[in-house]
Coordinates of C-alpha atoms in Angstrom, one line a residue:
Chain E
X1 CA 29.7 -20.4 -0.4
X2 CA 31.8 -16.9 0.1
X3 CA 30.4 -13.8 1.3
X4 CA 27.5 -12.0 -0.6
X5 CA 25.6 -9.1 0.0
X6 CA 22.2 -9.7 1.2
X7 CA 20.1 -8.5 -1.3
X8 CA 22.4 -10.3 -3.8
X9 CA 21.0 -13.8 -1.9
X10 CA 17.8 -12.7 -2.3
X11 CA 17.9 -11.9 -6.1
X12 CA 18.8 -14.8 -6.4
X13 CA 16.0 -16.9 -4.6
X14 CA 13.7 -15.6 -6.0
X15 CA 15.4 -16.1 -9.5
X16 CA 15.2 -19.6 -8.6
X17 CA 11.3 -19.6 -7.5
X18 CA 10.6 -17.9 -11.0
X19 CA 11.7 -20.5 -12.8
X20 CA 8.4 -22.5 -12.3
X21 CA 6.4 -20.0 -10.8
X22 CA 5.5 -17.1 -13.4
X23 CA 3.1 -15.3 -11.2
X24 CA 6.5 -14.0 -8.8
X25 CA 7.0 -10.7 -9.8
X26 CA 10.5 -8.0 -9.1
X27 CA 9.5 -4.7 -9.2
X28 CA 12.5 -1.8 -9.3
X29 CA 12.2 2.1 -9.2
X30 CA 15.5 2.7 -11.3
X31 CA 16.9 0.5 -8.2
X32 CA 18.1 -2.6 -10.0
X33 CA 21.4 -1.8 -9.9
X34 CA 21.6 -1.1 -6.8
X35 CA 19.7 -3.7 -5.6
X36 CA 21.5 -6.6 -7.6
X37 CA 18.2 -7.1 -9.1
X38 CA 20.1 -6.7 -13.2
X39 CA 20.3 -10.5 -14.1
X40 CA 16.7 -10.9 -12.2
X41 CA 15.5 -8.5 -15.0
X42 CA 17.7 -9.9 -18.0
X43 CA 16.6 -13.5 -17.2
X44 CA 13.0 -13.3 -16.6
X45 CA 11.4 -9.5 -18.4
X46 CA 8.2 -10.5 -18.4
X47 CA 8.1 -10.7 -14.9
X48 CA 10.0 -7.3 -14.2
X49 CA 8.0 -3.8 -13.6
X50 CA 10.6 -1.0 -13.7
X51 CA 8.6 2.1 -12.2
X52 CA 11.8 4.8 -12.4
X53 CA 12.4 6.6 -9.8
X54 CA 8.7 6.8 -8.0
X55 CA 8.5 4.9 -5.0
X56 CA 5.1 5.7 -4.2
X57 CA 4.0 4.3 -7.4
X58 CA 6.0 1.1 -7.2
X59 CA 4.4 0.2 -4.0
X60 CA 1.0 1.4 -5.3
X61 CA 1.9 -0.9 -8.7
X62 CA 3.2 -4.0 -7.0
X63 CA -0.5 -3.8 -4.6
X64 CA -2.3 -3.5 -8.2
X65 CA -0.4 -6.8 -9.3
X66 CA -0.6 -9.2 -6.1
X67 CA -4.4 -8.1 -6.2
X68 CA -4.1 -10.0 -9.4
X69 CA -2.6 -12.8 -8.3
X70 CA 0.9 -11.6 -8.6
X71 CA 3.5 -12.4 -5.8
X72 CA 5.4 -9.0 -6.2
X73 CA 8.5 -8.2 -4.7
X74 CA 9.4 -4.8 -4.4
X75 CA 12.6 -3.5 -4.2
X76 CA 14.2 0.0 -3.7
X77 CA 16.0 2.0 -1.2
X78 CA 15.0 1.2 2.6
X79 CA 15.2 4.9 3.1
X80 CA 13.2 5.9 0.6
X81 CA 10.6 2.5 0.8
X82 CA 9.9 2.6 4.3
X83 CA 9.3 6.7 4.8
X84 CA 8.4 8.4 1.2
X85 CA 5.7 5.0 0.4
X86 CA 5.1 5.1 4.1
X87 CA 1.2 5.7 3.0
X88 CA 1.2 3.1 0.4
X89 CA 2.9 0.4 2.6
X90 CA -0.4 1.4 4.7
X91 CA -3.4 1.4 2.8
X92 CA -2.9 -0.6 -0.3
X93 CA -0.3 -3.0 1.3
X94 CA -1.1 -3.5 4.8
X95 CA -4.8 -2.6 5.1
X96 CA -5.7 -3.7 1.3
X97 CA -3.9 -7.2 2.7
X98 CA -2.2 -7.6 -0.8
X99 CA 0.5 -9.9 -1.4
X100 CA 3.0 -7.6 -1.9
X101 CA 7.0 -8.1 -0.1
X102 CA 8.6 -4.9 0.0
X103 CA 12.3 -5.3 0.1
X104 CA 14.7 -2.3 1.9
X105 CA 18.1 -2.2 0.2
X106 CA 21.0 -1.0 1.8
X107 CA 19.4 -0.4 4.8
X108 CA 20.6 1.7 8.1
X109 CA 23.6 3.2 7.3
X110 CA 24.4 1.6 4.5
X111 CA 24.8 4.2 2.3
X112 CA 27.5 6.1 4.6
X113 CA 28.8 9.3 3.8
X114 CA 25.3 9.8 1.7
X115 CA 24.0 11.3 4.5
X116 CA 20.5 11.2 6.6
X117 CA 18.5 11.3 3.1
X118 CA 20.0 8.0 2.2
X119 CA 19.6 6.7 5.5
X120 CA 16.7 4.4 7.1
X121 CA 16.8 4.2 10.7
X122 CA 13.4 4.9 11.7
X123 CA 12.2 2.2 8.9
X124 CA 11.6 -0.6 12.2
X125 CA 9.6 1.8 14.2
X126 CA 7.6 3.4 10.9
X127 CA 6.5 -0.4 9.5
X128 CA 6.2 -2.2 13.0
X129 CA 3.3 0.9 13.8
X130 CA 1.5 -0.6 10.6
X131 CA -1.6 -3.3 11.2
X132 CA -0.9 -6.0 9.5
X133 CA 2.7 -5.7 8.3
X134 CA 5.3 -7.9 9.5
X135 CA 9.2 -6.3 9.7
X136 CA 12.4 -8.6 9.0
X137 CA 16.4 -7.5 9.6
X138 CA 17.8 -10.8 8.5
X139 CA 21.4 -11.2 9.9
X140 CA 23.5 -12.5 7.1
X141 CA 23.2 -13.8 3.5
X142 CA 22.1 -17.1 4.8
X143 CA 19.8 -16.8 7.0
X144 CA 18.7 -14.0 4.2
X145 CA 17.9 -17.4 1.9
X146 CA 16.0 -19.0 4.7
X147 CA 13.9 -15.8 5.1
X148 CA 12.6 -16.0 1.7
X149 CA 12.2 -18.8 1.2
X150 CA 10.0 -19.1 3.8
X151 CA 7.8 -16.0 3.0
X152 CA 7.5 -17.3 -0.7
X153 CA 5.2 -19.9 0.9
X154 CA 2.9 -17.1 2.6
X155 CA 0.7 -14.6 0.9
X156 CA 1.0 -11.7 3.6
X157 CA 2.6 -8.2 3.3
X158 CA 6.1 -8.2 4.6
X159 CA 9.0 -5.8 5.1
X160 CA 12.3 -7.1 4.8
X161 CA 15.4 -4.7 5.3
X162 CA 18.4 -5.8 4.0
X163 CA 22.5 -4.1 4.3
X164 CA 23.9 -2.7 1.3
X165 CA 27.2 -4.8 1.9
X166 CA 28.3 -8.2 2.1
X167 CA 29.2 -8.5 5.5
X168 CA 30.7 -11.6 7.1
X169 CA 27.9 -14.7 7.7
X170 CA 26.9 -15.6 11.4
X171 CA 26.0 -18.9 10.5
X172 CA 27.7 -21.8 8.5
X173 CA 26.6 -23.3 5.3
X174 CA 24.0 -26.4 5.8
X175 CA 23.0 -25.2 9.4
X176 CA 21.3 -22.5 9.9
X177 CA 18.9 -22.4 12.3
X178 CA 15.5 -21.4 10.7
X179 CA 11.9 -20.8 12.0
X180 CA 9.8 -18.4 10.9
X181 CA 8.4 -15.6 13.2
X182 CA 11.0 -17.7 15.8
X183 CA 13.9 -15.8 16.8
X184 CA 17.3 -17.7 16.4
X185 CA 19.5 -18.6 19.9
X186 CA 23.3 -18.2 18.5
X187 CA 24.5 -18.8 21.5
X188 CA 23.1 -19.6 25.7
X189 CA 24.4 -17.6 28.1
X190 CA 23.4 -16.5 31.6
X191 CA 25.3 -13.5 33.0
X192 CA 23.8 -11.3 30.1
X193 CA 21.3 -11.9 27.2
X194 CA 22.5 -10.1 23.6
X195 CA 19.8 -9.3 21.4
X196 CA 20.2 -8.1 17.9
X197 CA 19.2 -7.8 14.7
X198 CA 20.2 -7.3 10.8
X199 CA 24.0 -6.5 10.7
X200 CA 24.5 -6.2 14.9
X201 CA 24.0 -10.1 15.5
X202 CA 28.0 -10.6 14.2
X203 CA 29.2 -8.2 16.4
X204 CA 27.1 -9.5 19.0
X205 CA 28.3 -12.6 18.9
X206 CA 32.1 -11.8 18.3
X207 CA 31.1 -9.9 21.6
X208 CA 30.1 -13.1 23.6
X209 CA 33.4 -14.6 22.3
X210 CA 35.6 -11.9 24.1
X211 CA 33.8 -12.2 27.5
X212 CA 33.5 -15.3 27.4
X213 CA 37.7 -15.3 27.5
X214 CA 36.8 -13.3 30.6
X215 CA 34.4 -15.5 32.2
X216 CA 31.5 -14.2 31.6
X217 CA 28.9 -15.7 29.6
X218 CA 26.2 -14.1 27.3
X219 CA 23.4 -15.5 25.8
X220 CA 23.6 -14.3 21.3
X221 CA 19.4 -13.8 20.3
X222 CA 18.9 -13.2 16.6
X223 CA 15.9 -11.0 16.4
X224 CA 15.7 -10.8 12.8
X225 CA 11.7 -11.1 13.4
X226 CA 10.8 -7.9 14.9
X227 CA 7.3 -8.2 14.2
X228 CA 5.4 -10.4 15.3
X229 CA 8.6 -10.3 18.2
X230 CA 9.1 -13.1 19.3
X231 CA 8.3 -12.6 22.7
X232 CA 8.8 -15.9 24.2
X233 CA 12.3 -15.9 22.9
X234 CA 13.0 -12.7 24.7
X235 CA 11.1 -14.3 28.1
X236 CA 13.5 -17.2 27.9
X237 CA 16.8 -15.2 27.3
X238 CA 16.3 -12.1 29.5
X239 CA 14.9 -14.5 32.5
X240 CA 17.9 -16.3 32.5
X241 CA 20.8 -13.4 32.6
X242 CA 21.2 -10.5 34.9
X243 CA 20.5 -8.0 32.1
X244 CA 20.0 -7.1 29.0
X245 CA 21.4 -5.5 25.7
X246 CA 20.1 -4.6 22.6
X247 CA 21.8 -3.9 19.7
X248 CA 20.7 -2.0 16.5
X249 CA 21.3 -0.3 13.6
X250 CA 18.2 1.9 13.8
X251 CA 17.4 4.9 16.1
X252 CA 16.6 4.6 19.6
X253 CA 12.5 5.1 19.6
X254 CA 10.3 2.5 18.5
X255 CA 13.4 -0.3 18.1
X256 CA 14.3 -3.5 18.7
X257 CA 15.2 -1.4 22.0
X258 CA 11.7 -0.3 22.4
X259 CA 10.3 -3.5 21.6
X260 CA 12.4 -5.7 23.5
X261 CA 12.0 -3.0 27.0
X262 CA 8.6 -3.3 26.9
X263 CA 8.5 -7.0 26.9
X264 CA 11.0 -8.0 29.6
X265 CA 9.4 -4.6 31.6
X266 CA 6.4 -6.5 31.3
X267 CA 6.5 -10.1 32.1
X268 CA 10.5 -10.1 33.7
X269 CA 11.7 -6.9 35.2
X270 CA 15.2 -6.3 34.7
X271 CA 17.5 -3.3 33.3
X272 CA 17.6 -3.2 29.9
X273 CA 20.8 -1.5 28.1
X274 CA 19.7 0.2 24.0
X275 CA 22.6 0.4 21.9
X276 CA 21.2 2.2 18.8
X277 CA 22.2 4.6 16.4
X278 CA 21.7 8.0 17.9
X279 CA 18.7 10.3 17.3
X280 CA 20.5 12.4 15.1
X281 CA 22.2 12.5 11.5
X282 CA 24.9 10.4 12.1
X283 CA 29.3 11.2 11.8
X284 CA 30.5 11.0 8.0
X285 CA 32.0 7.3 7.4
X286 CA 31.7 4.6 6.3
X287 CA 29.0 2.0 7.9
X288 CA 31.9 0.5 9.5
X289 CA 33.6 3.8 11.0
X290 CA 29.9 4.5 11.8
X291 CA 29.5 2.1 13.9
X292 CA 32.9 2.2 15.6
X293 CA 32.1 5.2 16.5
X294 CA 29.2 4.9 18.1
X295 CA 30.0 1.6 20.5
X296 CA 28.2 -0.5 17.6
X297 CA 30.9 -3.6 17.8
X298 CA 32.1 -6.5 19.0
X299 CA 34.0 -4.3 21.0
X300 CA 31.3 -1.4 22.1
X301 CA 29.1 -4.2 23.1
X302 CA 31.2 -6.2 25.4
X303 CA 32.3 -2.7 27.3
X304 CA 28.6 -2.2 27.9
X305 CA 28.4 -6.0 28.9
X306 CA 31.6 -5.5 31.5
X307 CA 29.8 -2.3 32.6
X308 CA 27.0 -3.4 33.5
X309 CA 28.0 -6.3 35.6
X310 CA 30.8 -5.0 37.5
Chain R
X1 CA -36.1 1.2 -14.1
X2 CA -34.2 2.7 -16.9
X3 CA -30.5 4.2 -16.3
X4 CA -31.1 7.6 -16.0
X5 CA -34.1 7.3 -13.3
X6 CA -31.7 4.5 -11.6
X7 CA -29.6 7.4 -11.0
X8 CA -32.2 9.3 -9.5
X9 CA -33.6 6.4 -7.2
X10 CA -29.9 5.8 -6.3
X11 CA -29.6 9.3 -5.1
X12 CA -32.3 9.4 -3.3
X13 CA -30.8 6.2 -1.4
X14 CA -27.5 8.0 -1.4
X15 CA -29.6 10.7 1.1
X16 CA -30.9 8.9 2.8
X17 CA -28.2 7.0 4.1
X18 CA -26.5 10.3 4.6
X19 CA -29.0 10.8 7.4
X20 CA -29.4 7.5 8.5
X21 CA -25.3 7.4 9.2
X22 CA -25.3 11.6 10.0
X23 CA -22.0 11.5 7.9
X24 CA -21.4 11.7 4.4
X25 CA -19.9 13.6 1.9
X26 CA -23.3 14.6 -0.2
X27 CA -21.7 16.7 -2.8
X28 CA -19.4 14.6 -4.6
X29 CA -21.7 11.4 -3.8
X30 CA -24.6 13.2 -6.2
X31 CA -22.1 14.4 -9.0
X32 CA -20.6 10.9 -9.4
X33 CA -23.7 9.1 -9.6
X34 CA -24.3 8.5 -13.2
X35 CA -21.0 7.6 -13.8
X36 CA -21.3 4.7 -11.1
X37 CA -24.2 3.7 -12.5
X38 CA -23.5 3.6 -16.3
X39 CA -20.1 1.4 -15.2
X40 CA -22.2 -0.7 -12.7
X41 CA -25.3 -1.1 -14.7
X42 CA -24.0 -1.3 -18.6
X43 CA -20.0 -1.3 -18.9
X44 CA -18.3 -3.6 -16.0
X45 CA -18.5 -7.1 -16.3
X46 CA -19.2 -7.5 -12.5
X47 CA -21.0 -9.2 -10.1
X48 CA -22.1 -10.5 -6.9
X49 CA -21.3 -14.1 -8.7
X50 CA -17.9 -12.8 -10.4
X51 CA -16.5 -12.0 -8.1
X52 CA -13.6 -15.1 -8.4
X53 CA -13.2 -15.1 -12.0
X54 CA -9.8 -13.9 -12.7
X55 CA -11.3 -12.0 -15.9
X56 CA -13.9 -9.7 -14.1
X57 CA -13.4 -6.2 -15.0
X58 CA -12.0 -4.6 -12.1
X59 CA -13.0 -0.8 -10.3
X60 CA -11.5 1.7 -8.0
X61 CA -13.0 4.1 -5.9
X62 CA -10.3 6.9 -5.3
X63 CA -12.1 9.4 -4.5
X64 CA -13.3 7.0 -1.6
X65 CA -15.4 9.9 0.5
X66 CA -18.1 9.4 -2.5
X67 CA -18.6 6.6 0.1
X68 CA -22.3 6.9 0.3
X69 CA -23.1 6.7 -3.4
X70 CA -21.2 3.7 -3.8
X71 CA -23.3 2.0 -0.9
X72 CA -26.4 2.8 -2.8
X73 CA -24.8 1.4 -6.2
X74 CA -23.5 -1.6 -4.3
X75 CA -26.9 -2.5 -2.6
X76 CA -28.5 -1.9 -6.2
X77 CA -26.1 -4.2 -7.6
X78 CA -27.0 -6.8 -5.3
X79 CA -23.3 -7.0 -3.4
X80 CA -24.7 -5.4 0.2
X81 CA -27.7 -4.9 2.1
X82 CA -29.6 -2.0 2.0
X83 CA -31.2 -1.7 5.7
X84 CA -28.6 -3.1 6.7
X85 CA -26.5 0.1 5.6
X86 CA -29.4 2.4 6.6
X87 CA -29.0 0.6 10.0
X88 CA -25.3 0.6 10.3
X89 CA -23.4 3.2 8.4
X90 CA -20.9 5.4 10.2
X91 CA -22.7 4.3 14.0
X92 CA -20.2 2.6 16.3
X93 CA -18.6 -0.9 15.6
X94 CA -20.4 -1.0 12.1
X95 CA -18.5 -2.4 9.5
X96 CA -19.8 0.4 7.1
X97 CA -17.6 2.6 7.5
X98 CA -16.9 6.3 5.4
X99 CA -14.4 5.2 2.9
X100 CA -13.9 2.1 1.1
X101 CA -13.1 -1.3 2.6
X102 CA -12.4 -4.0 0.6
X103 CA -13.2 -6.6 3.6
X104 CA -17.1 -6.0 2.2
X105 CA -18.0 -7.1 -0.6
X106 CA -17.6 -6.0 -4.4
X107 CA -14.8 -3.6 -2.7
X108 CA -11.5 -5.0 -4.4
X109 CA -9.6 -2.1 -2.6
X110 CA -9.2 0.3 0.4
X111 CA -9.3 3.6 -0.3
X112 CA -9.8 6.8 0.8
X113 CA -6.3 8.3 1.0
X114 CA -6.5 10.1 -2.4
X115 CA -3.8 9.6 -5.1
X116 CA -3.3 5.9 -4.5
X117 CA -6.6 4.4 -6.9
X118 CA -4.9 5.1 -10.2
X119 CA -1.1 3.5 -9.1
X120 CA -3.3 0.6 -7.7
X121 CA -5.3 0.5 -11.3
X122 CA -2.0 0.7 -13.1
X123 CA -0.9 -2.5 -11.1
X124 CA -3.9 -4.0 -12.2
X125 CA -4.2 -3.3 -15.6
X126 CA 0.1 -3.9 -15.6
X127 CA -1.4 -7.8 -14.2
X128 CA -3.8 -8.3 -17.1
X129 CA -1.7 -7.2 -20.4
X130 CA 1.1 -10.0 -18.2
X131 CA -1.9 -12.3 -18.0
X132 CA -3.2 -12.1 -21.8
X133 CA -6.8 -11.3 -19.9
X134 CA -8.8 -9.1 -21.5
X135 CA -10.5 -7.4 -18.5
X136 CA -10.8 -3.7 -18.5
X137 CA -10.0 -1.4 -14.9
X138 CA -11.8 1.6 -14.4
X139 CA -11.1 3.9 -11.4
X140 CA -13.0 7.0 -10.8
X141 CA -11.0 9.8 -9.3
X142 CA -12.0 13.6 -7.8
X143 CA -10.6 16.6 -10.0
X144 CA -9.4 18.0 -6.7
X145 CA -7.6 14.8 -5.9
X146 CA -5.1 15.9 -9.4
X147 CA -3.5 17.5 -6.5
X148 CA -2.0 14.8 -4.9
X149 CA 1.3 13.7 -7.2
X150 CA 1.5 10.5 -6.8
X151 CA -1.8 10.7 -9.5
X152 CA 0.7 11.8 -12.1
X153 CA 3.1 8.8 -10.8
X154 CA 0.2 6.4 -12.1
X155 CA -0.2 8.5 -15.6
X156 CA 3.1 8.6 -16.2
X157 CA 3.7 4.7 -15.6
X158 CA 0.5 3.5 -17.4
X159 CA 1.4 5.2 -20.8
X160 CA 5.2 3.8 -20.8
X161 CA 3.5 0.8 -20.0
X162 CA 0.6 1.1 -22.8
X163 CA -2.3 -0.1 -20.8
X164 CA -5.6 0.6 -22.8
X165 CA -7.0 -1.7 -20.6
X166 CA -7.5 1.3 -18.1
X167 CA -10.0 4.1 -18.2
X168 CA -9.9 6.7 -15.8
X169 CA -12.5 9.2 -15.4
X170 CA -12.5 12.2 -13.4
X171 CA -15.8 13.5 -11.7
X172 CA -14.6 17.1 -12.6
X173 CA -17.0 19.3 -10.5
X174 CA -15.0 21.9 -10.1
X175 CA -15.6 22.3 -6.2
X176 CA -13.5 20.9 -3.3
X177 CA -13.5 21.6 0.1
X178 CA -12.0 25.2 0.5
X179 CA -13.7 26.1 -2.7
X180 CA -13.2 26.5 -6.8
X181 CA -10.9 24.1 -8.2
X182 CA -9.5 26.2 -10.0
X183 CA -8.5 28.6 -7.5
X184 CA -7.1 25.9 -4.9
X185 CA -4.8 24.6 -7.0
X186 CA -5.8 25.2 -10.8
X187 CA -5.7 22.5 -13.2
X188 CA -4.9 24.7 -16.0
X189 CA -6.1 22.3 -19.0
X190 CA -7.0 19.8 -17.9
X191 CA -7.2 17.9 -21.6
X192 CA -4.1 19.2 -22.5
X193 CA -2.4 18.1 -19.2
X194 CA -2.9 13.9 -19.6
X195 CA -2.7 14.6 -23.7
X196 CA 0.9 15.4 -23.1
X197 CA 1.0 12.9 -20.8
X198 CA 0.3 10.4 -23.9
X199 CA -3.6 9.4 -22.4
X200 CA -6.5 9.3 -24.9
X201 CA -8.7 12.3 -23.4
X202 CA -12.1 12.3 -24.1
X203 CA -14.5 15.3 -23.0
X204 CA -17.6 14.4 -21.7
X205 CA -19.5 17.8 -21.7
X206 CA -22.2 16.7 -19.1
X207 CA -20.6 14.0 -17.6
X208 CA -24.0 13.9 -15.9
X209 CA -25.6 12.3 -18.5
X210 CA -25.9 8.1 -19.0
X211 CA -26.5 8.7 -23.2
X212 CA -22.7 10.6 -22.8
X213 CA -21.1 8.5 -20.8
X214 CA -21.9 5.4 -22.7
X215 CA -20.3 6.6 -25.6
X216 CA -17.4 7.7 -23.9
X217 CA -16.7 4.6 -22.6
X218 CA -17.7 2.8 -25.7
X219 CA -14.8 4.9 -27.5
X220 CA -12.2 3.9 -25.0
X221 CA -12.9 0.3 -25.9
X222 CA -11.8 0.9 -29.1
X223 CA -8.6 2.6 -28.2
X224 CA -5.1 0.6 -28.8
X225 CA -2.1 1.2 -27.3
X226 CA -2.3 3.8 -25.0
X227 CA -4.9 4.7 -21.5
X228 CA -7.6 6.7 -21.3
X229 CA -9.4 9.6 -19.1
X230 CA -12.3 11.1 -19.3
X231 CA -13.2 14.4 -18.4
X232 CA -16.8 13.9 -16.7
X233 CA -18.2 17.5 -16.2
X234 CA -20.3 16.7 -13.3
X235 CA -22.1 19.3 -11.6
X236 CA -21.5 18.6 -7.2
X237 CA -24.5 18.5 -5.7
X238 CA -26.4 17.0 -8.8
X239 CA -30.2 16.7 -8.4
X240 CA -31.7 19.9 -6.2
X241 CA -31.1 23.3 -6.2
X242 CA -30.5 23.0 -2.4
X243 CA -26.3 21.6 -2.9
X244 CA -26.1 22.0 -6.2
X245 CA -23.0 23.9 -7.2
X246 CA -22.5 24.4 -3.3
X247 CA -18.5 23.8 -1.7
X248 CA -20.2 24.2 1.5
X249 CA -22.5 20.5 0.6
X250 CA -19.1 19.0 0.0
X251 CA -19.5 17.2 3.1
X252 CA -23.2 18.2 5.0
X253 CA -26.0 16.0 6.4
X254 CA -29.4 17.4 4.8
X255 CA -31.4 19.3 8.0
X256 CA -35.3 18.1 8.1
X257 CA -36.6 20.9 5.6
X258 CA -33.3 20.6 3.7
X259 CA -34.2 16.6 3.3
X260 CA -37.8 17.1 2.5
X261 CA -37.3 19.4 -0.5
X262 CA -34.4 17.3 -2.4
X263 CA -36.5 14.5 -2.0
X264 CA -38.6 16.2 -3.7
X265 CA -36.5 17.4 -6.1
X266 CA -35.0 14.0 -7.1
X267 CA -38.4 12.5 -7.4
X268 CA -39.2 14.8 -9.4
X269 CA -36.1 14.0 -11.7
X270 CA -36.8 10.9 -11.0
X271 CA -40.0 10.7 -12.2
X272 CA -39.4 12.9 -15.3
X273 CA -36.6 10.8 -16.6
X274 CA -38.7 7.0 -16.6
X275 CA -40.1 7.8 -20.0
X276 CA -36.7 7.9 -21.3
X277 CA -36.0 4.5 -22.9
X278 CA -32.8 3.5 -24.0

């Protein structure tokens, strides 16, 4: 399999499941094209609900459908889904405990030059703060497939953020270690622990390879499960290393870095550096250009590791 | 007891719950009572025995702050124990909070934040259409609540999906916490607003009259291809001159003297209505 966008993988997995399970319903807010859900809408029109540009309505309607036995997948740009519909996510989904899976597409800075209105750099913090909400940021389309297949089996709320573009996979097809709510150890190491999520796992893995050539042995942990955070994996990775670096496509407050820092500080205190987007509108550019500018790439991560270990 | 008299008995229960918990949105509790009584004891196929039935009717109390009236109705319907509510309501550690919570039997969804109930009911009614079930979905909103934009997102979608299995009721008591609804954020011609969104609109001239509500809900069942809204013109604080049409009674606990007067007024009204035969 070549590389495809995570959102397209989600559509494929749901189409495969919808063949047998008529209770699977996908909802879009004029987002079927951007969400790669046109194929679902065309193949299963009876299981597709178009809500129009009304994200609050999208989430409430999904909750109502779920209350009546449907497995609702609400697909909408992460920026709108996570903050415009925040109260609906909190009350109608999490608090009422409805089986709604919130699929935030084009997450982080995927929309690049469209600007801050279209960026979702607060979604991990926002959604993680809601009781009974789970938060996942898969790192590639192969892990996305495993994640959605696993989530299809439960009836609890979850928020899943994926990026807009097809990115180089972290894993190889047929070799995707995956256990729900357990972080994946991408590689073991002793000098520094790199803990990343979403699209930042690949550059973290690449950084570890750069560092290896210089004799620095870095571990890489794919923390796709932000909530519930796999604290044991954090403690294991941090315990084995001199320092920890977290990497995420998110604002500095309340994301992966904050969560890892809380855990490390409480259990195995040592230095933790958080590589994040700034607490400001990001510079104009493609997501790749934005990552490069803020050092959220293999060289930036490796440079931070060298600095810490020097 | 007939439904008209029952509404007054349940008003008395509601006032007792409010006094026991030292909290409660008493004005809206009183205005919405006949709507709830007609729905729970006449219209809806809901009982403690059929909550697992996928064909049961569905209800959301979108104006969730009228919880004390809803508690009284749910207790009378056999979902909850009235004594337990009286002991627990609003007290430390109690499961009886001031808004609907679906951990309690009989309550489908949590509400309290306004403007959520109708959009959720759109999802419920849409599921009924998808599964070819013939249940009906009912939602009660306050008139102040209609200032929430999310209400109108739901109104739009209910028409788009042709949800004739959905019936909304507006408890049009014309008062909200800051005063007259038309002064706070007016609705102009509310009927026309709903009609312009493609809804069937029924005006219930006296929304505290069981007969008029009954006729309106029966009419709603005959409407095909579009949702129906009942604009039920009610009186906030209905049942006692102490609190009728007074915005200050939006959220208020009666003093001992007020309690005595209110209970006498409610009992007198109840006795007068007990002669009524349906």
